[in-house]
């Protein structure tokens, strides 16, 4: 099979048909087990599509809830699909000089130079970049290119480590270094948060008021809020009040105490929506719902925030995630140490928490704070 025939075979299917198929995944598992019994390579009978499906949907975790989230899997799927689509449709532009396909596999036929060429083309000449240039707009941001690189690098690293490919394609990627100035402005302090809360309070919008108040005082992820059930809001029998039991990344639970006014606001949210009180509601029902009574999806919650904040003049794109950053910044301002902030956010690494607070930490740790006003005779 040559590259053109490979392209035709893939493009005949919708989105390369990388959607989850339970029966097919069971068949793949059977193939790996049979290979083990025969003392053969585990993925000897796999093709490229099988390897993508295995990477996306096979979990090493005993319990599926402890693996990659559905939203993350969807992002990985989109990135791999785009890679294949672009590599095939624009192979000549990119410089995919493959003379002969190995074992009918594109992945096995690629070499690090093709990966490097793709990465450079994506950043400078891909359709998205050219379209934006026509509108005098920037192409992919550095942060986006870093995310795309990280996903593909992880995919090809796994293919190499499980011996499906012989070339270390993951080493063909150039490093994408992201500085604090490359990231979107997600810094928000208490003054801005209070202004937003006042706006929605004065405009009699208890739904947005509560969503913001909950996000900023808990530091929850968008997905975490959307998956909350009534049973996850519990009375604290030891100290009084309420807390939330939140399921985070990797299937890890963390307990988040609620300020009294936040708990009251959640109860009011449910009353406005016409939902049963916490104590009387079905414990498996969503804690927060849309107008139709369904749980928010992360993408829909993003849309709600985009719609509501499009009515307010702002120098930044305000998403649910920005209030997670605000939680970290406001916690720091109020004296919480970085380790406590890290644990409260459910971060695995303190470096991730530092990224959230990079600019405020740089300001607070500046040497100018050590200067004595008396040395300048009152000029500072």
mmCIF file of C-alpha atoms in Angstrom:
data_model
loop_
_atom_site.group_PDB
_atom_site.id
_atom_site.type_symbol
_atom_site.label_atom_id
_atom_site.label_comp_id
_atom_site.label_asym_id
_atom_site.label_seq_id
_atom_site.Cartn_x
_atom_site.Cartn_y
_atom_site.Cartn_z
ATOM 1 C CA UNK A 1 0.000 0.000 0.000
ATOM 2 C CA UNK A 2 1.388 3.430 -0.943
ATOM 3 C CA UNK A 3 0.675 6.733 0.788
ATOM 4 C CA UNK A 4 -2.123 7.641 -1.622
ATOM 5 C CA UNK A 5 -3.997 4.382 -1.041
ATOM 6 C CA UNK A 6 -3.485 4.731 2.697
ATOM 7 C CA UNK A 7 -4.995 8.212 2.501
ATOM 8 C CA UNK A 8 -8.006 6.935 0.553
ATOM 9 C CA UNK A 9 -8.606 4.138 3.057
ATOM 10 C CA UNK A 10 -8.613 6.545 5.962
ATOM 11 C CA UNK A 11 -10.646 9.294 4.364
ATOM 12 C CA UNK A 12 -13.432 6.873 3.430
ATOM 13 C CA UNK A 13 -14.298 6.667 7.107
ATOM 14 C CA UNK A 14 -15.866 9.429 9.171
ATOM 15 C CA UNK A 15 -13.248 11.206 11.288
ATOM 16 C CA UNK A 16 -10.967 8.207 10.556
ATOM 17 C CA UNK A 17 -13.440 6.220 12.673
ATOM 18 C CA UNK A 18 -11.506 6.674 15.905
ATOM 19 C CA UNK A 19 -14.709 6.628 17.948
ATOM 20 C CA UNK A 20 -15.008 4.269 20.881
ATOM 21 C CA UNK A 21 -16.184 0.768 19.985
ATOM 22 C CA UNK A 22 -16.514 -1.584 22.964
ATOM 23 C CA UNK A 23 -16.596 -4.743 20.828
ATOM 24 C CA UNK A 24 -13.516 -3.726 18.876
ATOM 25 C CA UNK A 25 -11.652 -2.846 22.087
ATOM 26 C CA UNK A 26 -12.491 -6.302 23.460
ATOM 27 C CA UNK A 27 -11.120 -7.839 20.260
ATOM 28 C CA UNK A 28 -7.908 -5.839 20.602
ATOM 29 C CA UNK A 29 -7.491 -7.003 24.178
ATOM 30 C CA UNK A 30 -7.961 -10.592 23.011
ATOM 31 C CA UNK A 31 -5.256 -10.091 20.374
ATOM 32 C CA UNK A 32 -2.755 -8.842 22.963
ATOM 33 C CA UNK A 33 -3.520 -11.745 25.288
ATOM 34 C CA UNK A 34 -3.169 -14.293 22.493
ATOM 35 C CA UNK A 35 0.158 -12.729 21.505
ATOM 36 C CA UNK A 36 1.371 -13.122 25.087
ATOM 37 C CA UNK A 37 0.343 -16.784 25.117
ATOM 38 C CA UNK A 38 2.267 -17.340 21.867
ATOM 39 C CA UNK A 39 5.263 -15.361 23.188
ATOM 40 C CA UNK A 40 4.833 -12.870 20.357
ATOM 41 C CA UNK A 41 4.930 -9.104 20.254
ATOM 42 C CA UNK A 42 1.754 -7.828 21.970
ATOM 43 C CA UNK A 43 0.784 -5.513 19.119
ATOM 44 C CA UNK A 44 1.905 -7.711 16.256
ATOM 45 C CA UNK A 45 -1.615 -7.951 14.794
ATOM 46 C CA UNK A 46 -2.451 -4.255 15.255
ATOM 47 C CA UNK A 47 -2.680 -1.659 12.495
ATOM 48 C CA UNK A 48 -2.419 2.131 12.833
ATOM 49 C CA UNK A 49 -6.112 2.563 13.637
ATOM 50 C CA UNK A 50 -5.906 -0.108 16.315
ATOM 51 C CA UNK A 51 -2.966 1.656 17.949
ATOM 52 C CA UNK A 52 -4.822 4.962 18.038
ATOM 53 C CA UNK A 53 -7.868 3.317 19.596
ATOM 54 C CA UNK A 54 -5.693 1.509 22.129
ATOM 55 C CA UNK A 55 -3.935 4.734 23.069
ATOM 56 C CA UNK A 56 -7.189 6.638 23.433
ATOM 57 C CA UNK A 57 -9.405 4.136 25.183
ATOM 58 C CA UNK A 58 -7.395 1.362 26.827
ATOM 59 C CA UNK A 59 -6.947 2.125 30.496
ATOM 60 C CA UNK A 60 -4.182 0.767 32.689
ATOM 61 C CA UNK A 61 -6.361 1.588 35.678
ATOM 62 C CA UNK A 62 -8.456 -1.129 37.344
ATOM 63 C CA UNK A 63 -11.333 1.359 37.706
ATOM 64 C CA UNK A 64 -12.173 3.407 34.610
ATOM 65 C CA UNK A 65 -13.027 6.496 36.692
ATOM 66 C CA UNK A 66 -9.361 6.759 37.644
ATOM 67 C CA UNK A 67 -8.101 7.087 34.091
ATOM 68 C CA UNK A 68 -8.060 9.952 31.620
ATOM 69 C CA UNK A 69 -11.245 12.031 31.549
ATOM 70 C CA UNK A 70 -13.609 11.850 28.574
ATOM 71 C CA UNK A 71 -12.881 15.483 27.787
ATOM 72 C CA UNK A 72 -9.121 14.874 27.735
ATOM 73 C CA UNK A 73 -9.597 11.790 25.556
ATOM 74 C CA UNK A 74 -11.661 13.879 23.136
ATOM 75 C CA UNK A 75 -8.865 16.479 22.928
ATOM 76 C CA UNK A 76 -6.283 13.753 22.270
ATOM 77 C CA UNK A 77 -8.503 12.237 19.592
ATOM 78 C CA UNK A 78 -8.949 15.594 17.849
ATOM 79 C CA UNK A 79 -5.204 16.213 17.837
ATOM 80 C CA UNK A 80 -4.314 12.805 16.393
ATOM 81 C CA UNK A 81 -7.060 13.148 13.766
ATOM 82 C CA UNK A 82 -5.773 16.564 12.742
ATOM 83 C CA UNK A 83 -2.225 15.236 12.525
ATOM 84 C CA UNK A 84 -3.258 12.420 10.191
ATOM 85 C CA UNK A 85 -5.557 14.605 8.093
ATOM 86 C CA UNK A 86 -2.949 17.314 7.598
ATOM 87 C CA UNK A 87 -0.097 14.880 7.027
ATOM 88 C CA UNK A 88 -2.040 13.168 4.243
ATOM 89 C CA UNK A 89 -3.800 16.122 2.611
ATOM 90 C CA UNK A 90 -0.705 18.361 2.653
ATOM 91 C CA UNK A 91 2.004 15.700 2.411
ATOM 92 C CA UNK A 92 3.824 17.448 -0.441
ATOM 93 C CA UNK A 93 3.796 20.857 1.281
ATOM 94 C CA UNK A 94 4.985 19.359 4.545
ATOM 95 C CA UNK A 95 7.664 17.234 2.888
ATOM 96 C CA UNK A 96 6.467 13.730 3.703
ATOM 97 C CA UNK A 97 8.958 12.057 1.346
ATOM 98 C CA UNK A 98 7.956 8.447 2.004
ATOM 99 C CA UNK A 99 8.993 6.234 -0.908
ATOM 100 C CA UNK A 100 7.416 3.011 0.328
ATOM 101 C CA UNK A 101 5.011 2.208 3.136
ATOM 102 C CA UNK A 102 6.245 -0.238 5.770
ATOM 103 C CA UNK A 103 3.734 -2.960 6.669
ATOM 104 C CA UNK A 104 0.868 -0.780 5.346
ATOM 105 C CA UNK A 105 1.533 1.589 8.248
ATOM 106 C CA UNK A 106 2.056 5.325 8.075
ATOM 107 C CA UNK A 107 3.332 5.449 11.653
ATOM 108 C CA UNK A 108 5.980 2.794 10.909
ATOM 109 C CA UNK A 109 7.002 4.656 7.736
ATOM 110 C CA UNK A 110 7.547 8.050 9.350
ATOM 111 C CA UNK A 111 10.915 9.302 10.518
ATOM 112 C CA UNK A 112 11.831 12.118 12.933
ATOM 113 C CA UNK A 113 12.419 14.569 10.070
ATOM 114 C CA UNK A 114 8.758 14.219 9.038
ATOM 115 C CA UNK A 115 7.674 15.063 12.563
ATOM 116 C CA UNK A 116 9.896 18.127 12.642
ATOM 117 C CA UNK A 117 8.634 19.279 9.241
ATOM 118 C CA UNK A 118 5.017 18.807 10.308
ATOM 119 C CA UNK A 119 5.554 20.793 13.485
ATOM 120 C CA UNK A 120 7.188 23.678 11.600
ATOM 121 C CA UNK A 121 4.489 23.639 8.886
ATOM 122 C CA UNK A 122 1.704 23.584 11.475
ATOM 123 C CA UNK A 123 3.126 26.670 13.174
ATOM 124 C CA UNK A 124 3.771 28.692 9.984
ATOM 125 C CA UNK A 125 1.818 27.461 6.935
ATOM 126 C CA UNK A 126 -1.141 25.362 8.080
ATOM 127 C CA UNK A 127 -4.689 26.403 6.993
ATOM 128 C CA UNK A 128 -5.504 27.965 10.366
ATOM 129 C CA UNK A 129 -2.353 30.098 10.283
ATOM 130 C CA UNK A 130 -2.850 31.235 6.685
ATOM 131 C CA UNK A 131 -6.525 32.034 7.294
ATOM 132 C CA UNK A 132 -5.611 34.204 10.262
ATOM 133 C CA UNK A 133 -2.879 35.974 8.306
ATOM 134 C CA UNK A 134 -5.476 37.030 5.731
ATOM 135 C CA UNK A 135 -7.378 38.684 8.583
ATOM 136 C CA UNK A 136 -4.186 40.217 10.035
ATOM 137 C CA UNK A 137 -4.498 37.951 13.062
ATOM 138 C CA UNK A 138 -1.922 35.791 14.793
ATOM 139 C CA UNK A 139 -1.740 32.042 14.184
ATOM 140 C CA UNK A 140 -1.550 29.440 16.911
ATOM 141 C CA UNK A 141 -0.455 30.787 20.270
ATOM 142 C CA UNK A 142 2.718 29.413 21.839
ATOM 143 C CA UNK A 143 0.617 27.790 24.569
ATOM 144 C CA UNK A 144 -1.563 26.039 21.947
ATOM 145 C CA UNK A 145 1.478 24.783 20.056
ATOM 146 C CA UNK A 146 2.896 23.466 23.312
ATOM 147 C CA UNK A 147 -0.331 21.582 24.030
ATOM 148 C CA UNK A 148 -0.447 20.099 20.521
ATOM 149 C CA UNK A 149 3.200 19.073 20.756
ATOM 150 C CA UNK A 150 2.741 17.481 24.177
ATOM 151 C CA UNK A 151 -0.194 15.334 23.002
ATOM 152 C CA UNK A 152 1.492 14.053 19.835
ATOM 153 C CA UNK A 153 4.810 13.567 21.586
ATOM 154 C CA UNK A 154 3.128 11.421 24.230
ATOM 155 C CA UNK A 155 1.346 9.366 21.573
ATOM 156 C CA UNK A 156 4.467 8.593 19.555
ATOM 157 C CA UNK A 157 6.492 7.949 22.680
ATOM 158 C CA UNK A 158 4.007 5.221 23.634
ATOM 159 C CA UNK A 159 4.133 3.710 20.131
ATOM 160 C CA UNK A 160 7.924 3.548 20.409
ATOM 161 C CA UNK A 161 7.994 2.193 23.953
ATOM 162 C CA UNK A 162 5.558 -0.597 23.105
ATOM 163 C CA UNK A 163 7.676 -1.445 20.011
ATOM 164 C CA UNK A 164 4.969 -0.749 17.446
ATOM 165 C CA UNK A 165 7.368 1.655 15.685
ATOM 166 C CA UNK A 166 11.162 1.417 15.512
ATOM 167 C CA UNK A 167 11.886 5.105 15.032
ATOM 168 C CA UNK A 168 11.775 7.401 18.136
ATOM 169 C CA UNK A 169 9.413 9.840 16.431
ATOM 170 C CA UNK A 170 8.772 11.681 19.702
ATOM 171 C CA UNK A 171 12.358 12.873 19.587
ATOM 172 C CA UNK A 172 11.676 14.657 16.299
ATOM 173 C CA UNK A 173 9.589 17.356 17.972
ATOM 174 C CA UNK A 174 11.254 20.656 18.721
ATOM 175 C CA UNK A 175 10.783 22.045 22.203
ATOM 176 C CA UNK A 176 8.064 24.684 22.576
ATOM 177 C CA UNK A 177 9.023 26.862 25.527
ATOM 178 C CA UNK A 178 6.135 28.762 27.076
ATOM 179 C CA UNK A 179 6.764 31.802 29.250
ATOM 180 C CA UNK A 180 4.269 33.544 31.494
ATOM 181 C CA UNK A 181 3.765 36.213 28.805
ATOM 182 C CA UNK A 182 2.769 33.541 26.265
ATOM 183 C CA UNK A 183 -0.136 32.330 28.360
ATOM 184 C CA UNK A 184 -3.554 33.997 28.264
ATOM 185 C CA UNK A 185 -4.104 36.629 30.942
ATOM 186 C CA UNK A 186 -5.955 34.664 33.619
ATOM 187 C CA UNK A 187 -4.930 36.780 36.587
ATOM 188 C CA UNK A 188 -7.880 37.959 38.619
ATOM 189 C CA UNK A 189 -7.763 39.322 42.136
ATOM 190 C CA UNK A 190 -10.445 39.947 44.772
ATOM 191 C CA UNK A 191 -11.345 43.424 43.465
ATOM 192 C CA UNK A 192 -12.277 42.132 39.991
ATOM 193 C CA UNK A 193 -14.156 39.153 41.411
ATOM 194 C CA UNK A 194 -16.198 41.378 43.729
ATOM 195 C CA UNK A 195 -17.039 43.699 40.822
ATOM 196 C CA UNK A 196 -18.368 40.743 38.824
ATOM 197 C CA UNK A 197 -20.372 39.407 41.753
ATOM 198 C CA UNK A 198 -21.887 42.847 42.329
ATOM 199 C CA UNK A 199 -22.752 43.119 38.631
ATOM 200 C CA UNK A 200 -24.731 39.873 38.580
ATOM 201 C CA UNK A 201 -26.297 40.578 41.964
ATOM 202 C CA UNK A 202 -27.487 44.028 40.860
ATOM 203 C CA UNK A 203 -28.734 42.605 37.565
ATOM 204 C CA UNK A 204 -30.687 39.931 39.459
ATOM 205 C CA UNK A 205 -28.877 36.975 37.925
ATOM 206 C CA UNK A 206 -28.509 34.500 40.812
ATOM 207 C CA UNK A 207 -27.435 31.737 38.439
ATOM 208 C CA UNK A 208 -24.228 33.447 37.271
ATOM 209 C CA UNK A 209 -23.688 34.914 40.731
ATOM 210 C CA UNK A 210 -23.686 31.455 42.300
ATOM 211 C CA UNK A 211 -21.581 29.792 39.601
ATOM 212 C CA UNK A 212 -18.869 32.441 39.976
ATOM 213 C CA UNK A 213 -19.015 32.397 43.779
ATOM 214 C CA UNK A 214 -18.732 28.601 43.894
ATOM 215 C CA UNK A 215 -15.888 28.438 41.365
ATOM 216 C CA UNK A 216 -13.815 31.197 42.968
ATOM 217 C CA UNK A 217 -14.227 29.966 46.552
ATOM 218 C CA UNK A 218 -13.561 26.298 45.772
ATOM 219 C CA UNK A 219 -11.007 26.422 42.943
ATOM 220 C CA UNK A 220 -12.861 23.613 41.186
ATOM 221 C CA UNK A 221 -12.281 22.678 37.594
ATOM 222 C CA UNK A 222 -15.097 23.203 35.100
ATOM 223 C CA UNK A 223 -15.555 19.430 34.747
ATOM 224 C CA UNK A 224 -15.618 18.938 38.511
ATOM 225 C CA UNK A 225 -18.474 21.382 39.002
ATOM 226 C CA UNK A 226 -20.458 19.837 36.142
ATOM 227 C CA UNK A 227 -20.264 16.329 37.600
ATOM 228 C CA UNK A 228 -21.328 17.270 41.146
ATOM 229 C CA UNK A 229 -24.344 15.374 42.489
ATOM 230 C CA UNK A 230 -26.605 16.355 45.373
ATOM 231 C CA UNK A 231 -24.946 13.687 47.520
ATOM 232 C CA UNK A 232 -21.595 15.446 47.101
ATOM 233 C CA UNK A 233 -22.801 18.449 49.116
ATOM 234 C CA UNK A 234 -22.754 17.214 52.687
ATOM 235 C CA UNK A 235 -23.174 18.623 56.148
ATOM 236 C CA UNK A 236 -19.975 18.735 58.170
ATOM 237 C CA UNK A 237 -20.938 16.916 61.356
ATOM 238 C CA UNK A 238 -17.683 17.859 63.075
ATOM 239 C CA UNK A 239 -17.387 21.590 62.422
ATOM 240 C CA UNK A 240 -20.829 22.488 61.111
ATOM 241 C CA UNK A 241 -21.702 23.960 57.749
ATOM 242 C CA UNK A 242 -21.275 22.124 54.448
ATOM 243 C CA UNK A 243 -18.488 20.712 52.316
ATOM 244 C CA UNK A 244 -18.232 19.315 48.796
ATOM 245 C CA UNK A 245 -16.732 15.928 47.948
ATOM 246 C CA UNK A 246 -15.154 16.553 44.548
ATOM 247 C CA UNK A 247 -13.897 13.916 42.124
ATOM 248 C CA UNK A 248 -10.809 15.294 40.406
ATOM 249 C CA UNK A 249 -8.318 14.095 37.809
ATOM 250 C CA UNK A 250 -7.029 10.567 38.186
ATOM 251 C CA UNK A 251 -10.130 9.572 40.131
ATOM 252 C CA UNK A 252 -8.871 11.345 43.249
ATOM 253 C CA UNK A 253 -11.387 12.795 45.700
ATOM 254 C CA UNK A 254 -10.811 15.905 47.736
ATOM 255 C CA UNK A 255 -12.994 17.593 50.333
ATOM 256 C CA UNK A 256 -13.697 21.294 49.887
ATOM 257 C CA UNK A 257 -15.282 23.230 52.772
ATOM 258 C CA UNK A 258 -17.950 25.744 51.816
ATOM 259 C CA UNK A 259 -18.229 29.202 53.311
ATOM 260 C CA UNK A 260 -21.682 29.712 54.826
ATOM 261 C CA UNK A 261 -22.751 32.288 52.246
ATOM 262 C CA UNK A 262 -21.637 29.999 49.436
ATOM 263 C CA UNK A 263 -23.830 27.187 50.772
ATOM 264 C CA UNK A 264 -26.758 29.597 51.047
ATOM 265 C CA UNK A 265 -26.148 30.722 47.469
ATOM 266 C CA UNK A 266 -26.181 27.127 46.199
ATOM 267 C CA UNK A 267 -29.511 26.521 47.926
ATOM 268 C CA UNK A 268 -30.903 29.703 46.357
ATOM 269 C CA UNK A 269 -29.625 28.599 42.935
ATOM 270 C CA UNK A 270 -31.611 25.373 43.270
ATOM 271 C CA UNK A 271 -34.717 27.244 44.419
ATOM 272 C CA UNK A 272 -34.539 29.575 41.400
ATOM 273 C CA UNK A 273 -34.195 26.563 39.116
ATOM 274 C CA UNK A 274 -37.234 24.952 40.740
ATOM 275 C CA UNK A 275 -35.198 22.076 42.142
ATOM 276 C CA UNK A 276 -35.839 20.197 45.360
ATOM 277 C CA UNK A 277 -33.961 21.362 48.483
ATOM 278 C CA UNK A 278 -30.682 19.584 49.193
ATOM 279 C CA UNK A 279 -32.130 17.558 52.070
ATOM 280 C CA UNK A 280 -35.136 16.334 50.040
ATOM 281 C CA UNK A 281 -33.566 15.907 46.580
ATOM 282 C CA UNK A 282 -32.579 12.659 44.890
ATOM 283 C CA UNK A 283 -28.976 12.189 45.990
ATOM 284 C CA UNK A 284 -27.959 11.095 42.477
ATOM 285 C CA UNK A 285 -29.442 14.199 40.812
ATOM 286 C CA UNK A 286 -27.110 16.965 39.522
ATOM 287 C CA UNK A 287 -26.316 19.626 42.112
ATOM 288 C CA UNK A 288 -26.328 22.358 39.434
ATOM 289 C CA UNK A 289 -28.617 22.217 36.418
ATOM 290 C CA UNK A 290 -29.470 24.160 33.290
ATOM 291 C CA UNK A 291 -32.946 25.562 32.636
ATOM 292 C CA UNK A 292 -34.017 22.168 31.324
ATOM 293 C CA UNK A 293 -33.025 20.418 34.543
ATOM 294 C CA UNK A 294 -30.034 18.648 33.039
ATOM 295 C CA UNK A 295 -26.502 18.753 34.379
ATOM 296 C CA UNK A 296 -24.174 21.264 32.741
ATOM 297 C CA UNK A 297 -21.611 19.859 30.348
ATOM 298 C CA UNK A 298 -18.172 21.518 30.464
ATOM 299 C CA UNK A 299 -18.575 22.851 26.924
ATOM 300 C CA UNK A 300 -22.054 24.242 27.623
ATOM 301 C CA UNK A 301 -20.864 25.936 30.816
ATOM 302 C CA UNK A 302 -18.095 27.546 28.757
ATOM 303 C CA UNK A 303 -20.739 28.794 26.319
ATOM 304 C CA UNK A 304 -22.859 30.238 29.134
ATOM 305 C CA UNK A 305 -19.880 32.189 30.488
ATOM 306 C CA UNK A 306 -18.929 33.372 27.007
ATOM 307 C CA UNK A 307 -22.476 34.596 26.373
ATOM 308 C CA UNK A 308 -22.865 36.369 29.719
ATOM 309 C CA UNK A 309 -19.449 38.006 29.711
ATOM 310 C CA UNK A 310 -19.796 39.165 26.110
ATOM 311 C CA UNK A 311 -22.237 41.697 27.585
ATOM 312 C CA UNK A 312 -19.541 43.065 29.899
ATOM 313 C CA UNK A 313 -16.543 45.055 28.721
ATOM 314 C CA UNK A 314 -13.386 43.230 29.769
ATOM 315 C CA UNK A 315 -9.716 43.076 28.748
ATOM 316 C CA UNK A 316 -9.644 39.285 29.098
ATOM 317 C CA UNK A 317 -11.651 36.262 28.022
ATOM 318 C CA UNK A 318 -13.486 35.176 31.162
ATOM 319 C CA UNK A 319 -14.094 31.434 31.336
ATOM 320 C CA UNK A 320 -14.939 29.159 34.271
ATOM 321 C CA UNK A 321 -11.263 28.227 34.459
ATOM 322 C CA UNK A 322 -10.180 31.787 35.170
ATOM 323 C CA UNK A 323 -11.806 31.572 38.607
ATOM 324 C CA UNK A 324 -9.612 28.577 39.426
ATOM 325 C CA UNK A 325 -6.626 30.860 38.883
ATOM 326 C CA UNK A 326 -8.372 33.515 40.965
ATOM 327 C CA UNK A 327 -8.750 31.029 43.828
ATOM 328 C CA UNK A 328 -4.977 30.459 43.820
ATOM 329 C CA UNK A 329 -4.143 34.169 43.635
ATOM 330 C CA UNK A 330 -6.644 35.240 46.302
ATOM 331 C CA UNK A 331 -5.523 32.392 48.594
ATOM 332 C CA UNK A 332 -1.927 33.623 48.249
ATOM 333 C CA UNK A 333 -2.932 37.215 48.942
ATOM 334 C CA UNK A 334 -4.663 36.029 52.114
ATOM 335 C CA UNK A 335 -1.540 34.268 53.362
ATOM 336 C CA UNK A 336 -2.078 30.622 52.359
ATOM 337 C CA UNK A 337 1.203 28.846 51.613
ATOM 338 C CA UNK A 338 1.715 27.379 48.166
ATOM 339 C CA UNK A 339 1.565 23.769 49.361
ATOM 340 C CA UNK A 340 -1.920 24.300 50.803
ATOM 341 C CA UNK A 341 -3.008 25.963 47.574
ATOM 342 C CA UNK A 342 -1.618 23.052 45.548
ATOM 343 C CA UNK A 343 -3.513 20.471 47.632
ATOM 344 C CA UNK A 344 -6.713 22.535 47.561
ATOM 345 C CA UNK A 345 -6.607 22.721 43.758
ATOM 346 C CA UNK A 346 -5.910 19.004 43.403
ATOM 347 C CA UNK A 347 -2.613 19.548 41.613
ATOM 348 C CA UNK A 348 -0.081 16.717 41.507
ATOM 349 C CA UNK A 349 2.910 19.000 41.056
ATOM 350 C CA UNK A 350 3.695 22.272 42.779
ATOM 351 C CA UNK A 351 5.115 23.573 39.478
ATOM 352 C CA UNK A 352 1.580 23.618 38.059
ATOM 353 C CA UNK A 353 0.380 25.741 40.965
ATOM 354 C CA UNK A 354 3.299 28.133 40.490
ATOM 355 C CA UNK A 355 2.240 28.659 36.865
ATOM 356 C CA UNK A 356 -1.182 29.801 38.133
ATOM 357 C CA UNK A 357 0.517 32.359 40.392
ATOM 358 C CA UNK A 358 3.627 33.216 38.392
ATOM 359 C CA UNK A 359 2.975 36.924 37.994
ATOM 360 C CA UNK A 360 1.686 37.632 41.490
ATOM 361 C CA UNK A 361 4.631 35.729 42.995
ATOM 362 C CA UNK A 362 7.078 37.694 40.858
ATOM 363 C CA UNK A 363 5.538 40.944 42.096
ATOM 364 C CA UNK A 364 5.499 39.914 45.748
ATOM 365 C CA UNK A 365 9.081 38.664 45.663
ATOM 366 C CA UNK A 366 10.493 41.758 43.966
ATOM 367 C CA UNK A 367 13.491 43.357 45.685
ATOM 368 C CA UNK A 368 11.821 46.787 45.705
ATOM 369 C CA UNK A 369 9.773 45.656 48.716
ATOM 370 C CA UNK A 370 12.971 45.565 50.798
ATOM 371 C CA UNK A 371 13.771 49.233 50.225
ATOM 372 C CA UNK A 372 13.434 51.602 53.155
ATOM 373 C CA UNK A 373 11.535 54.825 52.470
ATOM 374 C CA UNK A 374 13.875 56.745 54.802
ATOM 375 C CA UNK A 375 16.804 56.125 52.418
ATOM 376 C CA UNK A 376 14.990 58.243 49.819
ATOM 377 C CA UNK A 377 14.017 61.017 52.188
ATOM 378 C CA UNK A 378 10.327 60.513 51.561
ATOM 379 C CA UNK A 379 10.501 60.302 47.734
ATOM 380 C CA UNK A 380 9.192 56.736 47.699
#
